[in-house]
Coordinates of N, CA and C in Angstrom, one line a residue:
M1 N 237.5 34.7 62.5 CA 236.8 33.4 62.6 C 237.0 33.0 64.1
G2 N 236.0 32.5 64.7 CA 236.2 32.0 66.1 C 235.4 30.7 66.3
C3 N 235.9 30.0 67.3 CA 235.3 28.8 67.7 C 234.6 29.1 69.0
N4 N 233.3 29.0 69.1 CA 232.7 29.3 70.3 C 231.9 28.0 70.9
S5 N 231.6 28.1 72.1 CA 231.2 26.9 72.8 C 229.7 26.8 73.0
S6 N 228.9 27.7 72.3 CA 227.5 27.8 72.4 C 227.0 27.8 73.9
G7 N 227.8 28.5 74.7 CA 227.4 28.7 76.1 C 227.5 27.5 77.0
R8 N 228.2 26.4 76.6 CA 228.3 25.2 77.4 C 229.1 25.4 78.7
N9 N 230.1 26.3 78.6 CA 231.0 26.5 79.8 C 230.5 27.7 80.6
R10 N 230.3 27.4 81.9 CA 229.7 28.5 82.7 C 230.5 29.8 82.8
Q11 N 231.8 29.7 82.5 CA 232.7 30.9 82.6 C 233.1 31.4 81.2
A12 N 232.9 30.7 80.2 CA 233.4 31.1 78.9 C 232.7 32.4 78.4
T13 N 233.5 33.3 77.9 CA 233.1 34.6 77.4 C 232.7 34.4 75.9
S14 N 231.6 34.9 75.5 CA 231.2 34.7 74.1 C 231.9 35.6 73.1
V15 N 232.3 36.8 73.5 CA 233.0 37.7 72.6 C 234.2 38.2 73.4
R16 N 235.4 38.0 72.8 CA 236.7 38.3 73.5 C 237.5 39.2 72.7
Y17 N 237.0 39.8 71.6 CA 237.8 40.6 70.7 C 238.6 41.7 71.5
G18 N 239.9 41.7 71.3 CA 240.7 42.7 72.0 C 241.2 42.2 73.3
L19 N 240.7 41.2 73.9 CA 241.1 40.6 75.1 C 242.0 39.4 74.9
A20 N 242.8 39.1 75.9 CA 243.7 37.9 75.8 C 242.8 36.7 75.8
V21 N 243.2 35.7 75.0 CA 242.5 34.4 75.0 C 243.7 33.4 75.3
T22 N 243.4 32.5 76.1 CA 244.4 31.5 76.5 C 244.1 30.2 75.7
I23 N 245.1 29.6 75.1 CA 245.1 28.3 74.5 C 246.0 27.4 75.2
F24 N 245.5 26.3 75.7 CA 246.3 25.2 76.3 C 246.6 24.2 75.2
L25 N 247.9 24.0 74.9 CA 248.3 23.0 74.0 C 249.0 21.9 74.7
A26 N 248.3 20.8 74.7 CA 248.8 19.6 75.5 C 249.3 18.5 74.6
R27 N 250.4 17.9 75.1 CA 250.8 16.7 74.4 C 250.1 15.5 75.2
H28 N 249.6 14.6 74.5 CA 248.9 13.5 75.2 C 249.8 12.9 76.3
A29 N 249.1 12.4 77.3 CA 249.7 11.8 78.5 C 250.4 10.5 78.1
H30 N 251.2 9.9 79.0 CA 252.0 8.7 78.8 C 251.1 7.6 78.4
A31 N 251.5 6.9 77.3 CA 250.7 5.8 76.8 C 251.5 4.5 76.6
G32 N 252.6 4.4 77.3 CA 253.4 3.2 77.2 C 254.3 3.3 75.9
K33 N 255.0 2.2 75.6 CA 255.9 2.2 74.5 C 255.1 1.7 73.2
R34 N 255.3 2.5 72.2 CA 254.7 2.1 70.9 C 255.1 0.7 70.5
S35 N 256.4 0.4 70.7 CA 257.0 -0.9 70.3 C 256.4 -2.1 71.0
E36 N 255.8 -1.8 72.2 CA 255.3 -2.9 73.0 C 253.8 -3.1 72.8
W37 N 253.2 -2.2 72.0 CA 251.7 -2.2 71.8 C 251.5 -3.1 70.6
V38 N 250.5 -4.1 70.8 CA 250.1 -4.9 69.7 C 248.7 -4.4 69.2
G39 N 248.7 -4.1 67.9 CA 247.4 -3.6 67.3 C 247.6 -2.2 66.7
D40 N 246.5 -1.7 66.3 CA 246.5 -0.4 65.7 C 246.9 0.7 66.7
D41 N 247.9 1.5 66.4 CA 248.4 2.5 67.3 C 247.4 3.6 67.6
E42 N 246.4 3.8 66.7 CA 245.4 4.8 67.0 C 244.6 4.5 68.2
V43 N 244.5 3.2 68.6 CA 243.7 2.8 69.8 C 244.6 2.5 71.0
R44 N 245.9 2.8 71.0 CA 246.7 2.6 72.1 C 246.3 3.5 73.3
P45 N 245.9 3.0 74.4 CA 245.4 3.8 75.5 C 246.5 4.3 76.4
L46 N 246.1 5.2 77.3 CA 247.0 5.7 78.3 C 247.4 4.6 79.3
S47 N 248.6 4.7 79.8 CA 249.1 3.8 80.8 C 248.5 4.3 82.2
P48 N 248.7 3.6 83.2 CA 248.3 4.1 84.5 C 248.9 5.4 84.9
R49 N 250.2 5.6 84.5 CA 250.9 6.9 84.7 C 250.2 8.0 83.9
G50 N 249.9 7.7 82.6 CA 249.2 8.6 81.8 C 247.8 9.0 82.3
Q51 N 247.1 8.0 82.9 CA 245.8 8.3 83.5 C 245.9 9.3 84.6
Q52 N 246.9 9.2 85.4 CA 247.2 10.2 86.5 C 247.5 11.5 85.9
Q53 N 248.3 11.5 84.8 CA 248.7 12.8 84.2 C 247.4 13.5 83.6
A54 N 246.5 12.7 83.1 CA 245.2 13.3 82.6 C 244.4 13.9 83.7
I55 N 244.4 13.3 84.9 CA 243.7 13.9 86.0 C 244.5 15.1 86.5
D56 N 245.8 15.1 86.5 CA 246.6 16.2 86.9 C 246.4 17.4 86.0
L57 N 246.0 17.2 84.8 CA 245.7 18.3 83.8 C 244.7 19.3 84.4
L58 N 243.8 18.8 85.2 CA 242.8 19.7 85.8 C 243.4 20.8 86.6
A59 N 244.5 20.5 87.3 CA 245.2 21.5 88.1 C 245.9 22.5 87.3
V60 N 246.4 22.1 86.1 CA 247.1 23.0 85.2 C 246.1 24.0 84.6
I61 N 244.9 23.5 84.3 CA 243.9 24.4 83.7 C 243.4 25.4 84.8
D62 N 243.3 24.9 86.1 CA 243.0 25.7 87.2 C 241.9 26.7 87.0
H63 N 240.7 26.3 86.7 CA 239.5 27.1 86.6 C 239.5 28.1 85.4
A64 N 240.4 27.9 84.5 CA 240.3 28.8 83.3 C 239.0 28.5 82.6
P65 N 238.4 29.5 82.0 CA 237.2 29.4 81.3 C 237.3 28.7 79.9
V66 N 237.7 27.4 79.9 CA 237.9 26.7 78.7 C 236.5 26.4 78.1
G67 N 236.3 26.8 76.9 CA 235.0 26.6 76.2 C 235.1 25.7 75.0
V68 N 236.3 25.3 74.6 CA 236.5 24.4 73.5 C 237.6 23.4 73.8
I69 N 237.3 22.2 73.6 CA 238.4 21.1 73.7 C 238.5 20.4 72.4
L70 N 239.7 20.6 71.7 CA 240.0 19.9 70.5 C 241.0 18.8 70.8
S71 N 240.9 17.7 70.0 CA 241.8 16.6 70.2 C 242.0 15.8 69.0
S72 N 243.2 15.3 68.9 CA 243.4 14.2 67.9 C 242.4 13.1 68.2
P73 N 241.9 12.4 67.2 CA 241.0 11.3 67.5 C 241.6 10.1 68.1
F74 N 243.0 10.0 68.1 CA 243.6 8.9 68.7 C 243.2 8.7 70.2
V75 N 243.0 7.5 70.6 CA 242.5 7.2 71.9 C 243.3 7.9 73.0
R76 N 244.6 7.8 72.9 CA 245.4 8.4 74.0 C 245.2 9.9 74.1
C77 N 245.0 10.6 73.1 CA 244.7 12.0 73.2 C 243.3 12.3 73.8
V78 N 242.3 11.6 73.3 CA 241.0 11.7 73.8 C 241.0 11.4 75.3
Q79 N 241.6 10.3 75.7 CA 241.7 9.9 77.1 C 242.4 11.0 78.0
T80 N 243.3 11.7 77.4 CA 244.1 12.8 78.1 C 243.1 13.9 78.5
V81 N 242.2 14.2 77.7 CA 241.3 15.4 77.9 C 239.9 15.0 78.5
E82 N 239.6 13.7 78.6 CA 238.3 13.2 79.1 C 238.1 13.7 80.6
P83 N 239.0 13.7 81.5 CA 238.7 14.2 82.8 C 238.4 15.7 82.8
L84 N 239.1 16.4 82.0 CA 238.8 17.9 81.9 C 237.4 18.1 81.4
S85 N 237.1 17.4 80.3 CA 235.8 17.5 79.7 C 234.6 17.1 80.6
A86 N 234.8 16.1 81.4 CA 233.8 15.7 82.4 C 233.7 16.7 83.5
S87 N 234.8 17.3 83.9 CA 234.8 18.2 85.0 C 234.1 19.6 84.6
I88 N 234.3 20.0 83.4 CA 233.8 21.4 83.1 C 232.6 21.3 82.2
G89 N 232.2 20.1 81.7 CA 231.0 20.0 80.9 C 231.2 20.5 79.5
V90 N 232.4 20.4 78.9 CA 232.6 20.8 77.6 C 233.0 19.6 76.8
P91 N 232.2 19.3 75.7 CA 232.5 18.1 74.9 C 233.9 18.2 74.2
I92 N 234.4 17.0 73.9 CA 235.6 16.9 73.1 C 235.3 16.9 71.6
T93 N 235.9 17.7 70.9 CA 235.8 17.7 69.4 C 237.1 17.1 68.8
A94 N 236.9 15.9 68.3 CA 238.1 15.2 67.7 C 238.3 15.8 66.3
H95 N 239.5 16.1 66.0 CA 239.8 16.8 64.7 C 241.1 16.2 64.1
D96 N 241.0 15.8 62.8 CA 242.2 15.1 62.2 C 243.4 16.1 62.1
A97 N 243.2 17.4 62.2 CA 244.3 18.3 62.1 C 245.3 18.1 63.3
F98 N 244.9 17.4 64.3 CA 245.8 17.2 65.5 C 246.3 15.8 65.5
T99 N 246.1 15.0 64.5 CA 246.6 13.6 64.5 C 248.1 13.5 64.2
E100 N 248.7 12.4 64.5 CA 250.1 12.2 64.1 C 250.2 12.3 62.6
G101 N 251.3 13.0 62.2 CA 251.5 13.1 60.7 C 250.7 14.2 60.0
A102 N 249.9 14.9 60.8 CA 249.0 15.9 60.2 C 249.9 17.2 59.8
S103 N 249.4 18.0 59.0 CA 250.0 19.2 58.6 C 250.0 20.2 59.8
P104 N 251.2 20.7 60.2 CA 251.2 21.7 61.2 C 250.4 23.0 60.8
D105 N 250.3 23.3 59.5 CA 249.6 24.5 59.1 C 248.1 24.4 59.4
A106 N 247.5 23.3 59.2 CA 246.1 23.1 59.5 C 245.8 23.2 61.0
A107 N 246.7 22.6 61.8 CA 246.5 22.6 63.3 C 246.7 24.1 63.8
Y108 N 247.7 24.8 63.2 CA 248.0 26.1 63.6 C 246.8 27.0 63.3
A109 N 246.2 26.9 62.2 CA 245.0 27.7 61.8 C 243.9 27.5 62.8
L110 N 243.7 26.2 63.2 CA 242.6 25.9 64.2 C 242.9 26.5 65.5
L111 N 244.2 26.4 66.0 CA 244.5 27.0 67.2 C 244.2 28.5 67.3
L112 N 244.7 29.2 66.2 CA 244.5 30.7 66.2 C 243.1 31.1 65.9
A113 N 242.3 30.2 65.5 CA 240.8 30.5 65.3 C 240.1 30.6 66.6
L114 N 240.8 30.2 67.7 CA 240.2 30.3 69.0 C 240.4 31.7 69.5
D115 N 239.7 32.7 68.9 CA 239.9 34.1 69.2 C 238.7 34.6 70.0
E116 N 237.7 33.8 70.4 CA 236.6 34.3 71.1 C 236.5 33.6 72.5
V117 N 237.2 32.5 72.7 CA 237.0 31.7 73.9 C 238.3 30.9 74.2
D118 N 238.6 30.8 75.4 CA 239.8 30.0 75.8 C 239.5 28.5 75.4
G119 N 240.6 27.8 75.0 CA 240.5 26.5 74.5 C 241.7 25.6 74.8
L120 N 241.5 24.3 74.6 CA 242.6 23.4 74.8 C 242.6 22.5 73.6
A121 N 243.8 22.2 73.1 CA 244.0 21.2 72.0 C 245.0 20.2 72.5
C122 N 244.7 18.9 72.2 CA 245.6 17.8 72.6 C 246.1 17.2 71.3
S123 N 247.4 17.0 71.3 CA 248.0 16.4 70.0 C 249.2 15.5 70.4
H124 N 250.1 15.4 69.4 CA 251.2 14.4 69.4 C 252.5 15.1 69.4
G125 N 253.6 14.3 69.7 CA 254.9 14.8 69.8 C 255.5 15.2 68.4
D126 N 255.0 14.7 67.3 CA 255.5 15.1 66.0 C 254.9 16.5 65.5
L127 N 253.8 16.8 66.1 CA 253.1 18.0 65.6 C 253.4 19.3 66.5
I128 N 253.6 19.1 67.8 CA 253.7 20.2 68.7 C 255.0 21.0 68.5
P129 N 256.1 20.4 68.2 CA 257.3 21.3 68.0 C 257.2 22.2 66.8
P130 N 256.7 21.8 65.7 CA 256.5 22.8 64.6 C 255.4 23.9 64.9
L131 N 254.4 23.5 65.7 CA 253.5 24.5 66.1 C 254.1 25.5 67.0
L132 N 254.9 25.1 68.0 CA 255.6 26.0 68.9 C 256.6 26.9 68.1
K133 N 257.3 26.4 67.1 CA 258.2 27.2 66.3 C 257.4 28.3 65.5
Q134 N 256.3 27.9 65.0 CA 255.4 28.9 64.3 C 254.9 29.9 65.2
L135 N 254.5 29.5 66.4 CA 254.0 30.5 67.4 C 255.1 31.5 67.8
V136 N 256.3 31.0 68.0 CA 257.4 32.0 68.2 C 257.7 32.9 67.0
A137 N 257.7 32.3 65.9 CA 257.9 33.1 64.6 C 256.9 34.2 64.5
D138 N 255.7 33.9 65.0 CA 254.6 34.9 64.9 C 254.4 35.8 66.1
G139 N 255.4 35.8 67.0 CA 255.4 36.7 68.1 C 255.3 36.2 69.5
M140 N 255.2 34.9 69.7 CA 255.1 34.4 71.1 C 256.4 34.5 71.8
D141 N 256.5 35.1 72.9 CA 257.6 35.0 73.8 C 257.4 33.8 74.7
S142 N 258.5 33.0 74.8 CA 258.4 31.8 75.6 C 259.3 31.9 76.9
D143 N 259.0 31.1 77.9 CA 259.7 31.2 79.1 C 260.9 30.2 79.2
G144 N 261.2 29.7 78.0 CA 262.3 28.7 78.0 C 262.4 27.9 76.7
P145 N 263.1 26.8 76.7 CA 263.2 26.0 75.5 C 261.8 25.5 75.0
L146 N 261.7 25.2 73.8 CA 260.4 24.7 73.2 C 260.4 23.2 73.3
I147 N 260.1 22.7 74.5 CA 260.0 21.2 74.7 C 258.6 20.8 74.9
D148 N 258.4 19.5 74.8 CA 257.0 19.0 74.9 C 257.0 17.5 75.4
Q149 N 257.2 17.3 76.6 CA 257.1 16.0 77.2 C 255.7 15.4 77.2
K150 N 255.6 14.1 77.2 CA 254.2 13.5 77.3 C 253.6 14.0 78.6
G151 N 252.3 14.5 78.5 CA 251.6 15.0 79.6 C 251.9 16.4 80.0
S152 N 252.7 17.1 79.1 CA 253.0 18.5 79.4 C 251.9 19.4 78.7
V153 N 252.0 20.7 79.1 CA 251.0 21.7 78.5 C 251.8 23.0 78.3
W154 N 251.5 23.6 77.1 CA 251.9 24.9 76.9 C 250.7 25.8 77.1
I155 N 250.9 26.9 77.8 CA 249.8 27.9 78.1 C 250.2 29.1 77.2
I156 N 249.4 29.3 76.2 CA 249.7 30.3 75.1 C 248.6 31.4 75.2
E157 N 249.1 32.6 75.3 CA 248.1 33.7 75.3 C 248.2 34.4 74.0
T158 N 247.0 34.7 73.5 CA 246.8 35.3 72.2 C 245.9 36.6 72.4
R159 N 246.1 37.5 71.4 CA 245.2 38.7 71.4 C 244.9 38.9 69.9
N160 N 243.6 39.0 69.6 CA 243.2 39.2 68.2 C 243.8 38.2 67.3
G161 N 243.9 37.0 67.7 CA 244.4 35.9 66.9 C 245.9 35.8 66.7
R162 N 246.6 36.6 67.5 CA 248.1 36.6 67.5 C 248.7 36.2 68.8
P163 N 249.6 35.2 68.7 CA 250.3 34.8 70.0 C 251.2 35.8 70.5
F164 N 251.2 36.0 71.9 CA 252.2 36.9 72.4 C 253.0 36.4 73.6
R165 N 252.5 35.3 74.3 CA 253.2 34.8 75.4 C 252.9 33.3 75.5
G166 N 254.0 32.6 75.9 CA 253.8 31.1 76.1 C 254.6 30.7 77.3
R167 N 254.0 29.8 78.1 CA 254.6 29.2 79.3 C 254.5 27.7 79.3
Y168 N 255.6 27.0 79.5 CA 255.6 25.6 79.5 C 255.3 25.1 80.9
V169 N 254.4 24.1 81.0 CA 254.2 23.4 82.3 C 254.5 21.9 82.1
P170 N 255.6 21.4 82.8 CA 256.0 20.0 82.6 C 254.9 19.1 83.2
P171 N 255.0 17.8 82.8 CA 254.1 16.8 83.4 C 254.4 16.7 84.9
T172 N 253.3 16.3 85.6 CA 253.5 16.2 87.0 C 254.0 14.9 87.5
S173 N 253.9 13.9 86.6 CA 254.4 12.6 87.0 C 255.1 11.9 85.8

């Protein structure tokens, strides 16, 4: 099973069987303190610091042929990937599998379904640690501890739907 981009990204390869596919797993950028937000937490936006982290995400991706952008529908996640989406012309697909409190199994299945095209998924701090643990259990070698600061990205390489290498990129600000 693969998620493909219908040719939207100028660099995305339509068939990647047997080749490494890169998945960028991002934790949403800084959105201020939950305790200081008045209103529905799903609409809590990025802080000015988080807006800069979202822009800085472009340098982390560094011209990778991202053909799919998946995100929690929470505003702070969507805002984290909006600059990338605008820059490369790939729409954001909001998916409940990446929301706070979602089942890690559903998110994991979606991540590994990206077997034909490089992709990015943006999620929350409660979901990323169990995803990383499952990736390691399934064969991903990591370059250090399994951490996930706001605005950080894991660069995960897969082959034939199996993870084999992961590298952590901390937030820039």
